mmCIF file of C-alpha atoms in Angstrom:
data_model
loop_
_atom_site.group_PDB
_atom_site.id
_atom_site.type_symbol
_atom_site.label_atom_id
_atom_site.label_comp_id
_atom_site.label_asym_id
_atom_site.label_seq_id
_atom_site.Cartn_x
_atom_site.Cartn_y
_atom_site.Cartn_z
ATOM 1 C CA UNK A 847 0.175 -0.492 0.385
ATOM 2 C CA UNK A 848 2.825 3.224 0.764
ATOM 3 C CA UNK A 849 4.762 1.859 -3.010
ATOM 4 C CA UNK A 850 1.212 2.025 -3.771
ATOM 5 C CA UNK A 851 0.574 5.455 -2.339
ATOM 6 C CA UNK A 852 4.464 6.649 -3.159
ATOM 7 C CA UNK A 853 3.862 6.098 -7.138
ATOM 8 C CA UNK A 854 0.210 7.718 -7.397
ATOM 9 C CA UNK A 855 1.839 11.146 -5.563
ATOM 10 C CA UNK A 856 5.062 11.211 -8.000
ATOM 11 C CA UNK A 857 3.313 10.295 -10.485
ATOM 12 C CA UNK A 858 0.561 13.662 -9.890
ATOM 13 C CA UNK A 859 2.804 15.912 -8.998
ATOM 14 C CA UNK A 860 4.530 15.234 -12.198
ATOM 15 C CA UNK A 861 2.026 15.006 -14.179
ATOM 16 C CA UNK A 862 0.755 18.049 -12.621
ATOM 17 C CA UNK A 863 3.813 19.759 -13.470
ATOM 18 C CA UNK A 864 3.792 18.457 -17.233
ATOM 19 C CA UNK A 865 0.183 19.605 -18.185
ATOM 20 C CA UNK A 866 0.082 23.339 -16.112
ATOM 21 C CA UNK A 867 2.753 24.217 -18.234
ATOM 22 C CA UNK A 868 1.245 22.835 -21.530
ATOM 23 C CA UNK A 869 -1.396 24.574 -19.998
ATOM 24 C CA UNK A 870 0.471 28.133 -20.452
ATOM 25 C CA UNK A 871 2.053 27.493 -23.599
ATOM 26 C CA UNK A 872 1.568 30.136 -26.691
ATOM 27 C CA UNK A 873 4.928 29.593 -27.715
ATOM 28 C CA UNK A 874 7.296 29.783 -31.329
ATOM 29 C CA UNK A 875 10.659 28.249 -31.420
ATOM 30 C CA UNK A 876 12.267 29.958 -27.671
ATOM 31 C CA UNK A 877 10.365 32.942 -27.829
ATOM 32 C CA UNK A 878 6.348 33.766 -25.700
ATOM 33 C CA UNK A 879 3.597 35.121 -26.934
ATOM 34 C CA UNK A 880 1.016 36.368 -25.014
ATOM 35 C CA UNK A 881 -1.663 35.343 -27.850
ATOM 36 C CA UNK A 882 -1.458 33.626 -30.486
ATOM 37 C CA UNK A 883 -4.316 32.049 -33.136
ATOM 38 C CA UNK A 884 -4.346 29.964 -35.806
ATOM 39 C CA UNK A 885 -5.118 30.629 -38.888
ATOM 40 C CA UNK A 886 -7.173 29.138 -41.002
ATOM 41 C CA UNK A 887 -6.237 28.513 -44.214
ATOM 42 C CA UNK A 888 -2.245 27.642 -45.508
ATOM 43 C CA UNK A 889 -1.095 25.901 -42.073
ATOM 44 C CA UNK A 890 -0.645 29.649 -40.709
ATOM 45 C CA UNK A 891 -0.228 30.536 -37.024
ATOM 46 C CA UNK A 892 -0.435 33.691 -35.908
ATOM 47 C CA UNK A 893 1.263 34.490 -32.334
ATOM 48 C CA UNK A 894 1.819 38.401 -30.523
ATOM 49 C CA UNK A 895 2.810 40.401 -27.896
ATOM 50 C CA UNK A 896 1.363 43.343 -27.787
ATOM 51 C CA UNK A 897 2.497 46.502 -25.986
ATOM 52 C CA UNK A 898 0.095 49.577 -25.031
ATOM 53 C CA UNK A 899 2.939 51.668 -23.326
ATOM 54 C CA UNK A 900 3.596 52.274 -26.938
ATOM 55 C CA UNK A 901 1.555 51.618 -29.439
ATOM 56 C CA UNK A 902 3.503 48.029 -30.485
ATOM 57 C CA UNK A 903 3.184 44.641 -31.238
ATOM 58 C CA UNK A 904 5.748 41.905 -31.447
ATOM 59 C CA UNK A 905 4.528 39.568 -34.127
ATOM 60 C CA UNK A 906 5.830 35.958 -35.427
ATOM 61 C CA UNK A 907 4.393 34.217 -38.349
ATOM 62 C CA UNK A 908 4.265 30.550 -38.868
ATOM 63 C CA UNK A 909 3.997 28.531 -41.895
ATOM 64 C CA UNK A 910 4.556 24.640 -42.196
ATOM 65 C CA UNK A 911 5.087 22.606 -45.008
ATOM 66 C CA UNK A 912 7.509 25.579 -46.611
ATOM 67 C CA UNK A 913 10.471 24.574 -48.462
ATOM 68 C CA UNK A 914 13.884 26.403 -49.932
ATOM 69 C CA UNK A 915 12.363 26.939 -53.156
ATOM 70 C CA UNK A 916 9.320 28.683 -51.794
ATOM 71 C CA UNK A 917 8.234 32.701 -50.233
ATOM 72 C CA UNK A 918 6.039 33.415 -47.410
ATOM 73 C CA UNK A 919 4.931 36.554 -46.295
ATOM 74 C CA UNK A 920 2.122 38.232 -44.239
ATOM 75 C CA UNK A 921 0.794 42.123 -44.131
ATOM 76 C CA UNK A 922 -1.785 44.443 -42.636
ATOM 77 C CA UNK A 923 -3.948 46.465 -44.256
ATOM 78 C CA UNK A 924 -4.622 49.360 -43.152
ATOM 79 C CA UNK A 925 -6.397 51.429 -44.944
ATOM 80 C CA UNK A 926 -9.015 48.478 -47.091
ATOM 81 C CA UNK A 927 -8.887 45.308 -47.437
ATOM 82 C CA UNK A 928 -7.056 41.909 -49.204
ATOM 83 C CA UNK A 929 -3.707 42.256 -50.648
ATOM 84 C CA UNK A 930 -4.414 45.909 -52.953
ATOM 85 C CA UNK A 931 -2.634 48.163 -50.395
ATOM 86 C CA UNK A 932 -0.494 45.733 -48.026
ATOM 87 C CA UNK A 933 2.447 46.265 -46.589
ATOM 88 C CA UNK A 934 3.718 42.879 -46.164
ATOM 89 C CA UNK A 935 6.302 41.317 -44.710
ATOM 90 C CA UNK A 936 8.643 38.872 -46.920
ATOM 91 C CA UNK A 937 10.704 35.894 -46.581
ATOM 92 C CA UNK A 938 12.370 33.426 -48.635
ATOM 93 C CA UNK A 939 15.806 31.515 -49.455
ATOM 94 C CA UNK A 940 18.207 32.727 -51.696
ATOM 95 C CA UNK A 941 20.372 31.432 -53.899
ATOM 96 C CA UNK A 942 23.073 31.666 -51.370
ATOM 97 C CA UNK A 943 20.965 29.142 -48.902
ATOM 98 C CA UNK A 944 20.351 32.401 -46.594
ATOM 99 C CA UNK A 945 17.220 32.909 -45.845
ATOM 100 C CA UNK A 946 15.864 36.878 -46.109
ATOM 101 C CA UNK A 947 13.668 38.654 -44.634
ATOM 102 C CA UNK A 948 12.308 42.720 -45.932
ATOM 103 C CA UNK A 949 9.302 44.496 -45.858
ATOM 104 C CA UNK A 950 6.994 45.840 -48.549
ATOM 105 C CA UNK A 951 3.893 48.184 -49.860
ATOM 106 C CA UNK A 952 1.638 45.957 -52.474
ATOM 107 C CA UNK A 953 -0.079 48.950 -54.529
ATOM 108 C CA UNK A 954 -1.842 46.966 -57.368
ATOM 109 C CA UNK A 955 -3.001 43.218 -58.540
ATOM 110 C CA UNK A 956 1.308 43.053 -59.705
ATOM 111 C CA UNK A 957 3.798 44.195 -57.542
ATOM 112 C CA UNK A 958 7.538 44.286 -58.068
ATOM 113 C CA UNK A 959 7.509 42.875 -54.492
ATOM 114 C CA UNK A 960 10.929 44.480 -53.326
ATOM 115 C CA UNK A 961 12.078 45.371 -51.542
ATOM 116 C CA UNK A 962 10.611 48.997 -50.068
ATOM 117 C CA UNK A 963 9.555 50.761 -46.992
ATOM 118 C CA UNK A 964 6.295 50.296 -44.876
ATOM 119 C CA UNK A 965 3.378 53.201 -44.574
ATOM 120 C CA UNK A 966 4.487 52.970 -40.857
ATOM 121 C CA UNK A 967 6.994 51.476 -38.809
ATOM 122 C CA UNK A 968 8.897 47.704 -38.077
ATOM 123 C CA UNK A 969 12.342 48.527 -36.131
ATOM 124 C CA UNK A 970 12.222 44.805 -36.302
ATOM 125 C CA UNK A 971 12.481 42.106 -38.618
ATOM 126 C CA UNK A 972 14.721 39.128 -39.111
ATOM 127 C CA UNK A 973 13.295 34.255 -40.382
ATOM 128 C CA UNK A 974 14.054 31.429 -39.777
ATOM 129 C CA UNK A 975 13.748 27.949 -41.784
ATOM 130 C CA UNK A 976 13.679 25.039 -40.287
ATOM 131 C CA UNK A 977 12.212 21.720 -40.865
ATOM 132 C CA UNK A 978 9.920 23.447 -43.498
ATOM 133 C CA UNK A 979 9.146 26.081 -41.176
ATOM 134 C CA UNK A 980 9.196 29.803 -42.352
ATOM 135 C CA UNK A 981 8.661 31.883 -39.484
ATOM 136 C CA UNK A 982 8.608 35.696 -39.946
ATOM 137 C CA UNK A 983 9.332 37.361 -36.284
ATOM 138 C CA UNK A 984 9.054 41.248 -36.512
ATOM 139 C CA UNK A 985 8.226 44.842 -34.493
ATOM 140 C CA UNK A 986 5.930 47.059 -35.748
ATOM 141 C CA UNK A 987 4.615 50.406 -34.672
ATOM 142 C CA UNK A 988 1.063 50.297 -34.879
ATOM 143 C CA UNK A 989 -1.133 52.939 -36.337
ATOM 144 C CA UNK A 990 -2.173 55.106 -34.326
ATOM 145 C CA UNK A 991 -6.054 55.057 -32.625
ATOM 146 C CA UNK A 992 -7.215 51.396 -33.375
ATOM 147 C CA UNK A 993 -5.832 47.646 -32.820
ATOM 148 C CA UNK A 994 -7.295 46.320 -34.763
ATOM 149 C CA UNK A 995 -6.603 46.477 -38.786
ATOM 150 C CA UNK A 996 -7.417 43.548 -41.619
ATOM 151 C CA UNK A 997 -3.738 40.934 -42.691
ATOM 152 C CA UNK A 998 -3.110 38.834 -45.251
ATOM 153 C CA UNK A 999 -0.963 36.142 -46.116
ATOM 154 C CA UNK A 1000 0.578 33.989 -48.552
ATOM 155 C CA UNK A 1001 3.010 31.461 -50.141
ATOM 156 C CA UNK A 1002 3.820 31.437 -53.950
ATOM 157 C CA UNK A 1003 7.512 30.024 -55.436
ATOM 158 C CA UNK A 1004 11.086 31.469 -55.882
ATOM 159 C CA UNK A 1005 12.836 31.782 -58.696
ATOM 160 C CA UNK A 1006 15.447 33.751 -59.123
ATOM 161 C CA UNK A 1007 16.042 35.059 -56.158
ATOM 162 C CA UNK A 1008 12.313 37.167 -56.766
ATOM 163 C CA UNK A 1009 9.673 36.228 -55.413
ATOM 164 C CA UNK A 1010 7.316 34.738 -58.663
ATOM 165 C CA UNK A 1011 3.332 34.816 -58.945
ATOM 166 C CA UNK A 1012 1.472 32.675 -55.954
ATOM 167 C CA UNK A 1013 -1.306 29.729 -56.820
ATOM 168 C CA UNK A 1014 -5.065 31.116 -57.202
ATOM 169 C CA UNK A 1015 -6.383 27.837 -55.443
ATOM 170 C CA UNK A 1016 -9.026 28.593 -52.679
ATOM 171 C CA UNK A 1017 -7.349 28.209 -49.907
ATOM 172 C CA UNK A 1018 -4.945 30.898 -51.174
ATOM 173 C CA UNK A 1019 -7.762 33.560 -52.015
ATOM 174 C CA UNK A 1020 -9.425 33.115 -48.622
ATOM 175 C CA UNK A 1021 -6.088 33.961 -47.094
ATOM 176 C CA UNK A 1022 -7.129 36.697 -45.738
ATOM 177 C CA UNK A 1023 -9.055 37.870 -42.205
ATOM 178 C CA UNK A 1024 -8.463 40.785 -39.491
ATOM 179 C CA UNK A 1025 -6.688 40.168 -36.085
ATOM 180 C CA UNK A 1026 -7.857 42.876 -33.194
ATOM 181 C CA UNK A 1027 -3.928 43.390 -31.503
ATOM 182 C CA UNK A 1028 -5.190 44.541 -28.500
ATOM 183 C CA UNK A 1029 -8.480 41.502 -27.588
ATOM 184 C CA UNK A 1030 -6.133 39.225 -29.429
ATOM 185 C CA UNK A 1031 -8.887 37.032 -31.127
ATOM 186 C CA UNK A 1032 -8.887 36.680 -35.739
ATOM 187 C CA UNK A 1033 -11.766 36.890 -38.588
ATOM 188 C CA UNK A 1034 -11.711 34.810 -41.264
ATOM 189 C CA UNK A 1035 -12.013 35.976 -44.436
ATOM 190 C CA UNK A 1036 -15.468 34.497 -44.704
ATOM 191 C CA UNK A 1037 -16.970 36.397 -42.214
ATOM 192 C CA UNK A 1038 -16.800 34.237 -38.883
ATOM 193 C CA UNK A 1039 -16.265 35.808 -36.171
ATOM 194 C CA UNK A 1040 -12.845 33.710 -34.660
ATOM 195 C CA UNK A 1041 -11.833 32.689 -30.652
ATOM 196 C CA UNK A 1042 -9.047 35.033 -29.808
ATOM 197 C CA UNK A 1043 -6.564 33.290 -27.716
ATOM 198 C CA UNK A 1044 -6.846 35.217 -24.715
ATOM 199 C CA UNK A 1045 -10.131 34.556 -24.403
ATOM 200 C CA UNK A 1046 -9.778 30.987 -25.146
ATOM 201 C CA UNK A 1047 -7.221 30.306 -23.134
ATOM 202 C CA UNK A 1048 -10.336 31.535 -19.905
ATOM 203 C CA UNK A 1049 -12.968 29.373 -21.521
ATOM 204 C CA UNK A 1050 -10.221 26.740 -21.071
ATOM 205 C CA UNK A 1051 -9.347 27.254 -17.527
ATOM 206 C CA UNK A 1052 -13.581 27.776 -16.665
ATOM 207 C CA UNK A 1053 -13.678 24.134 -17.850
ATOM 208 C CA UNK A 1054 -10.701 22.264 -16.652
ATOM 209 C CA UNK A 1055 -11.521 23.856 -13.082
ATOM 210 C CA UNK A 1056 -15.302 23.293 -13.210
ATOM 211 C CA UNK A 1057 -14.785 19.158 -14.227
ATOM 212 C CA UNK A 1058 -11.392 18.998 -12.014
ATOM 213 C CA UNK A 1059 -12.822 20.958 -8.851
ATOM 214 C CA UNK A 1060 -17.306 21.139 -9.436
ATOM 215 C CA UNK A 1061 -17.327 18.171 -10.175
ATOM 216 C CA UNK A 1062 -14.586 15.092 -10.329
ATOM 217 C CA UNK A 1063 -13.858 15.908 -6.282
ATOM 218 C CA UNK A 1064 -17.126 15.904 -5.519
ATOM 219 C CA UNK A 1065 -17.979 12.808 -6.603
ATOM 220 C CA UNK A 1066 -14.118 10.926 -5.197
ATOM 221 C CA UNK A 1067 -15.803 12.350 -1.638
ATOM 222 C CA UNK A 1068 -19.330 10.333 -2.263
ATOM 223 C CA UNK A 1069 -17.220 7.653 -3.688
ATOM 224 C CA UNK A 1070 -15.297 7.509 -0.448
ATOM 225 C CA UNK A 1071 -18.168 7.531 2.159
ATOM 226 C CA UNK A 1072 -20.587 5.674 0.478
ATOM 227 C CA UNK A 1073 -19.381 2.283 -1.017
ATOM 228 C CA UNK A 1074 -16.124 1.427 1.843
ATOM 229 C CA UNK A 1075 -20.040 0.956 3.363
ATOM 230 C CA UNK A 1076 -20.377 -2.701 1.494
ATOM 231 C CA UNK A 1077 -17.860 -5.351 2.500
ATOM 232 C CA UNK A 1078 -17.855 -5.909 -0.639
ATOM 233 C CA UNK A 1079 -15.932 -3.010 -2.050
ATOM 234 C CA UNK A 1080 -13.344 -3.472 -0.057
ATOM 235 C CA UNK A 1081 -10.292 -2.258 -0.582
ATOM 236 C CA UNK A 1082 -11.754 -1.100 -4.495
ATOM 237 C CA UNK A 1083 -13.405 1.761 -3.078
ATOM 238 C CA UNK A 1084 -10.376 3.661 -1.930
ATOM 239 C CA UNK A 1085 -8.196 2.682 -5.333
ATOM 240 C CA UNK A 1086 -11.622 4.699 -6.696
ATOM 241 C CA UNK A 1087 -10.705 7.308 -4.236
ATOM 242 C CA UNK A 1088 -7.523 8.333 -5.132
ATOM 243 C CA UNK A 1089 -7.673 7.378 -9.154
ATOM 244 C CA UNK A 1090 -10.871 10.333 -9.197
ATOM 245 C CA UNK A 1091 -8.723 12.496 -6.811
ATOM 246 C CA UNK A 1092 -5.404 12.397 -8.938
ATOM 247 C CA UNK A 1093 -7.805 12.436 -12.021
ATOM 248 C CA UNK A 1094 -9.634 15.849 -10.376
ATOM 249 C CA UNK A 1095 -5.213 17.141 -8.637
ATOM 250 C CA UNK A 1096 -3.886 17.128 -12.442
ATOM 251 C CA UNK A 1097 -6.630 18.957 -13.608
ATOM 252 C CA UNK A 1098 -7.356 21.724 -11.190
ATOM 253 C CA UNK A 1099 -2.902 22.882 -11.087
ATOM 254 C CA UNK A 1100 -3.515 23.223 -15.432
ATOM 255 C CA UNK A 1101 -6.600 24.625 -15.139
ATOM 256 C CA UNK A 1102 -4.790 27.152 -11.320
ATOM 257 C CA UNK A 1103 -1.614 27.844 -14.103
ATOM 258 C CA UNK A 1104 -3.560 28.401 -16.850
ATOM 259 C CA UNK A 1105 -5.587 31.043 -14.126
ATOM 260 C CA UNK A 1106 -2.010 32.575 -13.502
ATOM 261 C CA UNK A 1107 -1.653 33.122 -16.699
ATOM 262 C CA UNK A 1108 -4.267 34.411 -17.511
ATOM 263 C CA UNK A 1109 -3.698 36.820 -14.529
ATOM 264 C CA UNK A 1110 -0.586 38.236 -15.493
ATOM 265 C CA UNK A 1111 -2.139 39.572 -19.238
ATOM 266 C CA UNK A 1112 -4.840 40.940 -17.483
ATOM 267 C CA UNK A 1113 -5.645 44.515 -15.964
ATOM 268 C CA UNK A 1114 -8.290 43.925 -14.086
ATOM 269 C CA UNK A 1115 -7.872 42.252 -10.684
ATOM 270 C CA UNK A 1116 -9.868 39.378 -9.197
ATOM 271 C CA UNK A 1117 -8.939 39.305 -6.113
ATOM 272 C CA UNK A 1118 -12.030 37.125 -4.253
ATOM 273 C CA UNK A 1119 -11.424 34.619 -7.683
ATOM 274 C CA UNK A 1120 -7.822 35.082 -7.433
ATOM 275 C CA UNK A 1121 -7.206 33.910 -3.615
ATOM 276 C CA UNK A 1122 -9.368 31.651 -3.234
ATOM 277 C CA UNK A 1123 -8.027 29.388 -6.693
ATOM 278 C CA UNK A 1124 -4.908 29.704 -4.017
ATOM 279 C CA UNK A 1125 -5.881 28.655 -1.397
ATOM 280 C CA UNK A 1126 -7.639 25.421 -3.734
ATOM 281 C CA UNK A 1127 -4.383 24.683 -5.445
ATOM 282 C CA UNK A 1128 -2.057 24.591 -1.500
ATOM 283 C CA UNK A 1129 -5.579 22.286 0.320
ATOM 284 C CA UNK A 1130 -5.305 19.988 -2.763
ATOM 285 C CA UNK A 1131 -1.321 19.885 -2.147
ATOM 286 C CA UNK A 1132 -1.625 19.549 1.020
ATOM 287 C CA UNK A 1133 -3.950 16.592 0.868
ATOM 288 C CA UNK A 1134 -1.786 14.827 -2.067
ATOM 289 C CA UNK A 1135 1.215 14.515 0.146
ATOM 290 C CA UNK A 1136 -1.381 13.476 3.184
ATOM 291 C CA UNK A 1137 -1.496 10.365 0.817
ATOM 292 C CA UNK A 1138 2.157 9.842 2.795
ATOM 293 C CA UNK A 1139 1.177 10.557 6.332
ATOM 294 C CA UNK A 1140 -2.188 7.951 6.717
ATOM 295 C CA UNK A 1141 -1.393 6.069 9.765
ATOM 296 C CA UNK A 1142 -2.800 2.206 9.825
ATOM 297 C CA UNK A 1143 -6.628 1.797 10.241
ATOM 298 C CA UNK A 1144 -5.817 0.606 14.493
ATOM 299 C CA UNK A 1145 -2.695 3.995 14.775
ATOM 300 C CA UNK A 1146 -4.184 5.353 17.855
ATOM 301 C CA UNK A 1147 -3.460 8.214 15.571
ATOM 302 C CA UNK A 1148 -5.518 7.530 12.582
ATOM 303 C CA UNK A 1149 -8.364 9.129 13.696
ATOM 304 C CA UNK A 1150 -6.520 12.518 14.030
ATOM 305 C CA UNK A 1151 -5.871 12.533 10.444
ATOM 306 C CA UNK A 1152 -9.728 11.347 9.775
ATOM 307 C CA UNK A 1153 -10.721 14.160 11.099
ATOM 308 C CA UNK A 1154 -8.010 16.059 9.541
ATOM 309 C CA UNK A 1155 -8.479 14.580 6.176
ATOM 310 C CA UNK A 1156 -12.368 14.752 6.431
ATOM 311 C CA UNK A 1157 -12.378 19.084 7.358
ATOM 312 C CA UNK A 1158 -9.686 19.848 4.443
ATOM 313 C CA UNK A 1159 -11.889 17.533 1.557
ATOM 314 C CA UNK A 1160 -15.402 19.673 2.616
ATOM 315 C CA UNK A 1161 -13.225 22.849 2.608
ATOM 316 C CA UNK A 1162 -11.763 21.781 -0.555
ATOM 317 C CA UNK A 1163 -15.404 21.314 -2.200
ATOM 318 C CA UNK A 1164 -17.266 24.343 -0.785
ATOM 319 C CA UNK A 1165 -14.631 26.244 -1.600
ATOM 320 C CA UNK A 1166 -14.227 24.614 -5.482
ATOM 321 C CA UNK A 1167 -18.114 25.980 -5.972
ATOM 322 C CA UNK A 1168 -18.354 29.509 -4.669
ATOM 323 C CA UNK A 1169 -15.041 30.303 -6.803
ATOM 324 C CA UNK A 1170 -16.852 28.642 -9.656
ATOM 325 C CA UNK A 1171 -19.946 30.826 -9.534
ATOM 326 C CA UNK A 1172 -17.205 33.811 -8.575
ATOM 327 C CA UNK A 1173 -15.692 32.775 -12.390
ATOM 328 C CA UNK A 1174 -18.987 32.202 -14.136
ATOM 329 C CA UNK A 1175 -19.564 36.419 -12.790
ATOM 330 C CA UNK A 1176 -16.074 37.089 -14.351
ATOM 331 C CA UNK A 1177 -16.375 35.377 -16.998
ATOM 332 C CA UNK A 1178 -20.546 36.202 -18.334
ATOM 333 C CA UNK A 1179 -20.617 32.553 -20.133
ATOM 334 C CA UNK A 1180 -24.085 31.960 -22.679
ATOM 335 C CA UNK A 1181 -26.994 31.022 -19.199
ATOM 336 C CA UNK A 1182 -26.848 27.890 -20.121
ATOM 337 C CA UNK A 1183 -23.356 26.732 -18.929
ATOM 338 C CA UNK A 1184 -23.934 27.804 -15.639
ATOM 339 C CA UNK A 1185 -27.376 26.273 -15.343
ATOM 340 C CA UNK A 1186 -25.808 23.268 -16.674
ATOM 341 C CA UNK A 1187 -23.338 23.295 -13.727
ATOM 342 C CA UNK A 1188 -25.945 24.234 -11.163
ATOM 343 C CA UNK A 1189 -28.179 21.349 -13.257
ATOM 344 C CA UNK A 1190 -24.989 18.882 -11.627
ATOM 345 C CA UNK A 1191 -24.592 20.295 -8.738
ATOM 346 C CA UNK A 1192 -28.515 19.423 -7.684
ATOM 347 C CA UNK A 1193 -28.035 16.232 -9.031
ATOM 348 C CA UNK A 1194 -24.566 15.705 -6.672
ATOM 349 C CA UNK A 1195 -26.340 16.277 -3.891
ATOM 350 C CA UNK A 1196 -29.636 14.518 -4.851
ATOM 351 C CA UNK A 1197 -27.146 10.678 -5.183
ATOM 352 C CA UNK A 1198 -26.008 12.492 -1.892
ATOM 353 C CA UNK A 1199 -28.951 12.722 0.127
ATOM 354 C CA UNK A 1200 -29.938 9.131 -1.517
ATOM 355 C CA UNK A 1201 -26.909 7.061 -0.493
ATOM 356 C CA UNK A 1202 -26.370 8.578 2.816
ATOM 357 C CA UNK A 1203 -30.091 7.501 3.869
ATOM 358 C CA UNK A 1204 -29.301 4.325 2.464
ATOM 359 C CA UNK A 1205 -25.844 3.505 3.519
ATOM 360 C CA UNK A 1206 -26.872 4.598 7.133
ATOM 361 C CA UNK A 1207 -30.284 2.466 6.417
ATOM 362 C CA UNK A 1208 -27.299 -0.460 5.651
ATOM 363 C CA UNK A 1209 -24.725 0.562 8.457
ATOM 364 C CA UNK A 1210 -28.412 0.034 11.302
ATOM 365 C CA UNK A 1211 -29.211 -3.121 10.388
ATOM 366 C CA UNK A 1212 -25.569 -4.879 10.444
ATOM 367 C CA UNK A 1213 -25.607 -3.277 13.463
ATOM 368 C CA UNK A 1214 -28.441 -4.201 14.677
ATOM 369 C CA UNK A 1215 -27.714 -7.746 13.308
ATOM 370 C CA UNK A 1216 -24.662 -8.221 15.055
ATOM 371 C CA UNK A 1217 -26.158 -6.659 18.404
ATOM 372 C CA UNK A 1218 -28.166 -10.022 18.018
ATOM 373 C CA UNK A 1219 -25.579 -12.439 17.245
ATOM 374 C CA UNK A 1220 -22.993 -10.853 20.243
ATOM 375 C CA UNK A 1221 -25.328 -9.088 22.628
ATOM 376 C CA UNK A 1222 -21.758 -9.087 24.986
ATOM 377 C CA UNK A 1223 -19.803 -7.483 21.724
ATOM 378 C CA UNK A 1224 -23.025 -4.784 22.805
ATOM 379 C CA UNK A 1225 -22.382 -4.796 26.747
ATOM 380 C CA UNK A 1226 -18.699 -4.280 27.095
ATOM 381 C CA UNK A 1227 -17.700 -0.863 28.227
ATOM 382 C CA UNK A 1228 -20.834 0.517 26.002
ATOM 383 C CA UNK A 1229 -19.444 0.264 22.693
ATOM 384 C CA UNK A 1230 -21.370 -0.385 19.745
ATOM 385 C CA UNK A 1231 -22.570 -3.733 17.618
ATOM 386 C CA UNK A 1232 -18.771 -2.810 15.494
ATOM 387 C CA UNK A 1233 -16.960 -3.511 19.007
ATOM 388 C CA UNK A 1234 -15.451 0.146 19.033
ATOM 389 C CA UNK A 1235 -16.284 3.384 19.774
ATOM 390 C CA UNK A 1236 -18.153 5.152 17.744
ATOM 391 C CA UNK A 1237 -16.305 8.404 16.186
ATOM 392 C CA UNK A 1238 -15.123 10.349 12.877
ATOM 393 C CA UNK A 1239 -14.960 8.931 9.943
ATOM 394 C CA UNK A 1240 -12.523 10.749 7.365
ATOM 395 C CA UNK A 1241 -15.443 11.673 5.203
ATOM 396 C CA UNK A 1242 -17.463 13.515 8.423
ATOM 397 C CA UNK A 1243 -19.472 10.258 9.057
ATOM 398 C CA UNK A 1244 -20.527 9.217 13.070
ATOM 399 C CA UNK A 1245 -19.800 4.722 12.517
ATOM 400 C CA UNK A 1246 -17.978 2.759 13.813
ATOM 401 C CA UNK A 1247 -14.623 3.471 14.170
ATOM 402 C CA UNK A 1248 -13.955 -0.310 12.152
ATOM 403 C CA UNK A 1249 -15.651 0.857 9.188
ATOM 404 C CA UNK A 1250 -12.635 3.879 8.996
#
């Protein structure tokens, strides 16, 4: 059992660290960005950091499946939409085998694609081609008074160190849309709204925490409290309980890490939501480490460990539900999501009430049966029908100590 608990503890910590780091990932070529979006066509991706203080944006445009005989380009169209008027960042591999990156304005349908200044300043531009992925890095001094622009991206052939006309496939013609550097959102050329990376992180944060702290943790507690009453479920109930709570912890840590990332990027500070979240992480971690200190059933300190485990466990459940509703108020999703979670809580609550009544019926019936079968046990030192003093078990019941 000790080896099993140590294995579970190590696995929980290892997986939670991995998942939390993955949940915060929005990077390319070892550069971390606060916003990133998958563009709908041409295997393209856009990453950026927007600096409100000086109205600049550090961007990275990545396109996969690129060869050394192709050029790629990404552009903002400040005064219109589509190709004409686009202010382009272009990159390709020249005849010397070096990746060249430069700027060029597109003033018509047959552009020369030669290097030229844009309508806004580009203090820095570079590019790299690795394993078929071309990445253009640049710093843009955005035009004043706005953060939303039309964008265009493209790929085409290179001949003699000169970019040639791109293909006219449906993907090439659909490679345009809009980008809002402040909100983190993009839209496609079809007019459909895109979910920005920041909003997507908020949604992921909410889903992870509802599933983990708000659903899995209560189910895990119910599993331990009610399954353990049935002798045939021992020790299966314990392994189910540990599996459920460790899964909740791993998913919950990912949600917590995503929340920290969101908090560091947001100008708004939600103190109550943040503080409760940090408290939940600390209590959850304490519960995981408490597995190593779990005394044997007949140990004199087991009663106190049970009391601690029950207290912290129910505190986590209560705080989780409170904080989830705080999150609903902050995220302000469609009302159906809040109603759905309320429905889940009602279902779990009703199930708990029914199981509570049924398990007490089973315990009382078993106690009465044992009292009739072994009357001398029931009268010895005023103990109960299981031969042990009544006490609070680790899940809040006042059942006999032998059941714990």
